[in-house]
Tab-separated table of C-alpha atoms in Angstrom:
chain	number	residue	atom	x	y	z
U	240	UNK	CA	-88.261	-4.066	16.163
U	241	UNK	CA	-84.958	-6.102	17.102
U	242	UNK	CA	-82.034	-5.164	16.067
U	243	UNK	CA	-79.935	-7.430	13.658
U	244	UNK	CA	-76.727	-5.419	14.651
U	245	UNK	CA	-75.051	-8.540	16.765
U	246	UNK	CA	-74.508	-6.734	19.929
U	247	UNK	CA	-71.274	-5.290	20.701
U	248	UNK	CA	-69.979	-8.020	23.445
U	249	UNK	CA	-70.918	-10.441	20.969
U	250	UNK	CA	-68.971	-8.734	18.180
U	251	UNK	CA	-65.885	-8.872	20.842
U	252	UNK	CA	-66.731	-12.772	21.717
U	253	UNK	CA	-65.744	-13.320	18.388
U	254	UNK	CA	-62.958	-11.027	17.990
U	255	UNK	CA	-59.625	-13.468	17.923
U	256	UNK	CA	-56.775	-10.549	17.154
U	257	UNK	CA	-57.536	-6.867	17.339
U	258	UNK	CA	-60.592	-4.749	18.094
U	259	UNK	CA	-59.867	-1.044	17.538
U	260	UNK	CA	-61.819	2.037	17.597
U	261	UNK	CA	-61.693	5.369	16.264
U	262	UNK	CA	-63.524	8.529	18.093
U	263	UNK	CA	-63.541	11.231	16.090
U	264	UNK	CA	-66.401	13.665	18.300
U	265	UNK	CA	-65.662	16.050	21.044
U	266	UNK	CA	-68.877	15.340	22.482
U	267	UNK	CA	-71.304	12.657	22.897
U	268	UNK	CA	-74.979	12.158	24.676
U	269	UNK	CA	-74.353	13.259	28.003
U	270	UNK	CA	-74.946	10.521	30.825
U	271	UNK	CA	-75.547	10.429	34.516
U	272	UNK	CA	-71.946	9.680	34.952
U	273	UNK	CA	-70.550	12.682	32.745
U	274	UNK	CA	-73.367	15.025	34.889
U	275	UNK	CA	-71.851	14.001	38.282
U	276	UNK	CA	-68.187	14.775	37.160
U	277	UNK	CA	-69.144	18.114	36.464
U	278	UNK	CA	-71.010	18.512	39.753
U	279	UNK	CA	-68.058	17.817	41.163
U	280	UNK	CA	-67.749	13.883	41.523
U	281	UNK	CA	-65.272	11.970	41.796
U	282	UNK	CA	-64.352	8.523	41.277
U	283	UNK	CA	-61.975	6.371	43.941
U	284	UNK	CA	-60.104	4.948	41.795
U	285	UNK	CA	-58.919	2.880	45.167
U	286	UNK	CA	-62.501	1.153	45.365
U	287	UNK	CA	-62.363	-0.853	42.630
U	288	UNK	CA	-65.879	-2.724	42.506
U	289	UNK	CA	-67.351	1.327	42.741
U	290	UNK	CA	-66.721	2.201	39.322
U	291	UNK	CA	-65.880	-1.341	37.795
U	292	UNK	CA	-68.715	-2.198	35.493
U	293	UNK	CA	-69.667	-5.832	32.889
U	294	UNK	CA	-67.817	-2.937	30.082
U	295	UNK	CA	-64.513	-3.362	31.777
U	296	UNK	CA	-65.097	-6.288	32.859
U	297	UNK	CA	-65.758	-7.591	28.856
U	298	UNK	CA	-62.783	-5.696	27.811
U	299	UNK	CA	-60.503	-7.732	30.689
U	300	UNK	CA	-61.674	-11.329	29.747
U	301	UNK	CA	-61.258	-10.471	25.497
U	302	UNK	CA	-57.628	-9.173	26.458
U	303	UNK	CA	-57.047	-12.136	29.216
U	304	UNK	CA	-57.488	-14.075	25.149
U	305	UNK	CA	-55.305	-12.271	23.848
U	306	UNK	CA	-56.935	-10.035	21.734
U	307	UNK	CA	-55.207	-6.349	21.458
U	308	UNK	CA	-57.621	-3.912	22.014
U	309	UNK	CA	-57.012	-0.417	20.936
U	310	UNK	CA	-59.075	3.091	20.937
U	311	UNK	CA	-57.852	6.380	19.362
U	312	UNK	CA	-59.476	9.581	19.751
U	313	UNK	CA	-58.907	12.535	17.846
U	314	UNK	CA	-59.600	15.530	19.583
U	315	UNK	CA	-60.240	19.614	18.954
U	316	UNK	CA	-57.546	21.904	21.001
U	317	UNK	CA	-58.251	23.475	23.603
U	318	UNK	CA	-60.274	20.089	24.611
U	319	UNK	CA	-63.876	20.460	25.502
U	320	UNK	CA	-65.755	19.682	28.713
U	321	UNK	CA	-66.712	16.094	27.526
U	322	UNK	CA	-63.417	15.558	26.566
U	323	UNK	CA	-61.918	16.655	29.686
U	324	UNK	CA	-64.230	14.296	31.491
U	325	UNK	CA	-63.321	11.213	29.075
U	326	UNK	CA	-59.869	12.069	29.723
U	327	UNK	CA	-60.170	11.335	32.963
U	328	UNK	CA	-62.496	8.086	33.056
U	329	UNK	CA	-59.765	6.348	30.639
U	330	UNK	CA	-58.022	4.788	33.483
U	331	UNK	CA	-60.678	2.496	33.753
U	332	UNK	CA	-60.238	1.508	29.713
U	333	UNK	CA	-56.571	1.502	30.929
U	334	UNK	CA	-56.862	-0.595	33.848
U	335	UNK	CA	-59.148	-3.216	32.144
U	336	UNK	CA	-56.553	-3.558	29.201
U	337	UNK	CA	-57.565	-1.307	26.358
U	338	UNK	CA	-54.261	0.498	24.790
U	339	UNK	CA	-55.394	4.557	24.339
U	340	UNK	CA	-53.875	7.326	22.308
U	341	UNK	CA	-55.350	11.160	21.988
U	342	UNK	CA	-54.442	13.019	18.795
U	343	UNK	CA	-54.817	16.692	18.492
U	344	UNK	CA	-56.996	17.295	15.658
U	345	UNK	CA	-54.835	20.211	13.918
U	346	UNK	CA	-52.532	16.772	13.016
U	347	UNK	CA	-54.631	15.183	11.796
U	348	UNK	CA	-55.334	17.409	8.569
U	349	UNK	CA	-53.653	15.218	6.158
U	350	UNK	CA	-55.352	11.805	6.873
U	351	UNK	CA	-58.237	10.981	5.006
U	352	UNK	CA	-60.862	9.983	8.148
U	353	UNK	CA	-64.047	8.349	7.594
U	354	UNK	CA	-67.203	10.749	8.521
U	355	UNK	CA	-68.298	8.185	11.676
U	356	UNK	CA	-66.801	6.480	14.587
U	357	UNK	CA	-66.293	3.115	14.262
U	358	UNK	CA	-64.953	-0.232	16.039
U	359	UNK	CA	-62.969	-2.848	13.608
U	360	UNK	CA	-62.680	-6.068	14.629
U	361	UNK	CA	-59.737	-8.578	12.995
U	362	UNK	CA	-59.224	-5.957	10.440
U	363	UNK	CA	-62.509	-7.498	9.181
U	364	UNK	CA	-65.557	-6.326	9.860
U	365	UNK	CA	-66.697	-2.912	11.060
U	366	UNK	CA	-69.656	-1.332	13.144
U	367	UNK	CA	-69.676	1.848	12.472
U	368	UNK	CA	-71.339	4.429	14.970
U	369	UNK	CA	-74.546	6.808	13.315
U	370	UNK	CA	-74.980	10.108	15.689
U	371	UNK	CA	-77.557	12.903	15.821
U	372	UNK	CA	-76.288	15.927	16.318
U	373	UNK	CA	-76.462	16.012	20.008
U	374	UNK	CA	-74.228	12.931	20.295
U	375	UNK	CA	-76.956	10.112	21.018
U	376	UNK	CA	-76.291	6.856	18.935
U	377	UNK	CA	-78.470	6.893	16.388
U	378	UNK	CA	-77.647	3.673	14.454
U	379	UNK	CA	-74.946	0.812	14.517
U	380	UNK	CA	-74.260	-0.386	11.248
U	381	UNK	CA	-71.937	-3.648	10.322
U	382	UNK	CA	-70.476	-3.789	7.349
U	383	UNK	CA	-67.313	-6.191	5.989
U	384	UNK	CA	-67.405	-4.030	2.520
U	385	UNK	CA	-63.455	-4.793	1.627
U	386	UNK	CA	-62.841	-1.309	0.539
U	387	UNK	CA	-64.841	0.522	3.636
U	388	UNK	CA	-62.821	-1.557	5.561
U	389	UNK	CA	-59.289	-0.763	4.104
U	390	UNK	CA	-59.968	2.624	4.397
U	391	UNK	CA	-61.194	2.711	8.095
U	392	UNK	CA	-58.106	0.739	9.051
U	393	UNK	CA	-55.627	2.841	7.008
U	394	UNK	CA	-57.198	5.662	8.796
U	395	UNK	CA	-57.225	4.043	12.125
U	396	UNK	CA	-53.603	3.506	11.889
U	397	UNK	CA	-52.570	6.400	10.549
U	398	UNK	CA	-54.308	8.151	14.103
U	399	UNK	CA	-52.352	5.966	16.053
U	400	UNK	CA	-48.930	6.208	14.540
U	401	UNK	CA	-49.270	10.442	15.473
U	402	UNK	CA	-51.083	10.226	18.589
U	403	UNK	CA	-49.926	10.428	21.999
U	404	UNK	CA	-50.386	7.373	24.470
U	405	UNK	CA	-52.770	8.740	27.047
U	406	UNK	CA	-50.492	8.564	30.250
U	407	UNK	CA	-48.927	11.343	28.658
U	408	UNK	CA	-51.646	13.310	27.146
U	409	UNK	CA	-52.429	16.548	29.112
U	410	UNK	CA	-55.660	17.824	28.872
């Protein structure tokens, strides 16, 4: 059955102001990519067209529009594997244009956070990220419910006013 969740590069087509997302795991589904880092791989950061993919690619053009794009992640201390590895394939969110900040999860004990990962677009509508419990998207749900969507952003912005811009987040 089709989804009727407009995909995400269509939700950033549309997207005039701000997109901004808030992680809130320490681990996800792992992927090909995440198995060869801890093999051993590693990306040249040098060759360009190795590692740049249509994601980065998407995130350039909406930015080239002038549309801020911003991604917290709120993390558990000491980091874990995944994070470690996410950590280190942020320069290319970085180099396509998204803005980045990490926030230690012990500081974040006083912000009310919403149970699910989510991307809010315009401060307007949200898809909000369902995950089983070995990290594997689930479920994206869209929603534009005015008082789901104050309280993502207040939380959103409350991560990012604490958090630490990731060229200067040591993992």
């Amino acid at each position: 059955m089709p989804s009727s969740v407009p995909s995400f590069a269509e939700l950033l087509g549309q997207c005039e102001r701000s997109a901004v997302h808030l992680e809130l795991r320490d681990s996800y589904a792992a992927t090909d990519r995440f198995e060869a880092w801890k093999r051993g791989e590693r990306i040249n950061w040098v060759d360009h067209e190795s590692w740049w993919h249509p994601y980065d690619q998407l995130i350039a053009d909406t930015v080239a529009r002038g549309v801020a794009i911003r991604r917290a992640r709120v993390v558990s201390e000491p980091v874990s594997e995944y994070i470690r590895w996410e950590h280190y394939v942020t320069h290319a969110n970085v180099t396509a244009g998204e803005q980045v900040r990490w926030l230690p999860r012990r500081q974040a004990t006083t912000i009310p956070l919403p149970g699910n990962d989510f991307w809010l677009f315009d401060d307007a509508l949200l898809r909000v990220h369902h995950f089983s419990g070995d990290g594997a998207v689930v479920e994206d749900e869209i929603t534009a419910a005015p008082e789901v969507v104050k309280l993502c952003s207040a939380a959103f912005e409350a991560v990012w006013e604490r958090a630490i811009p990731h060229h200067r987040y040591k993992v």
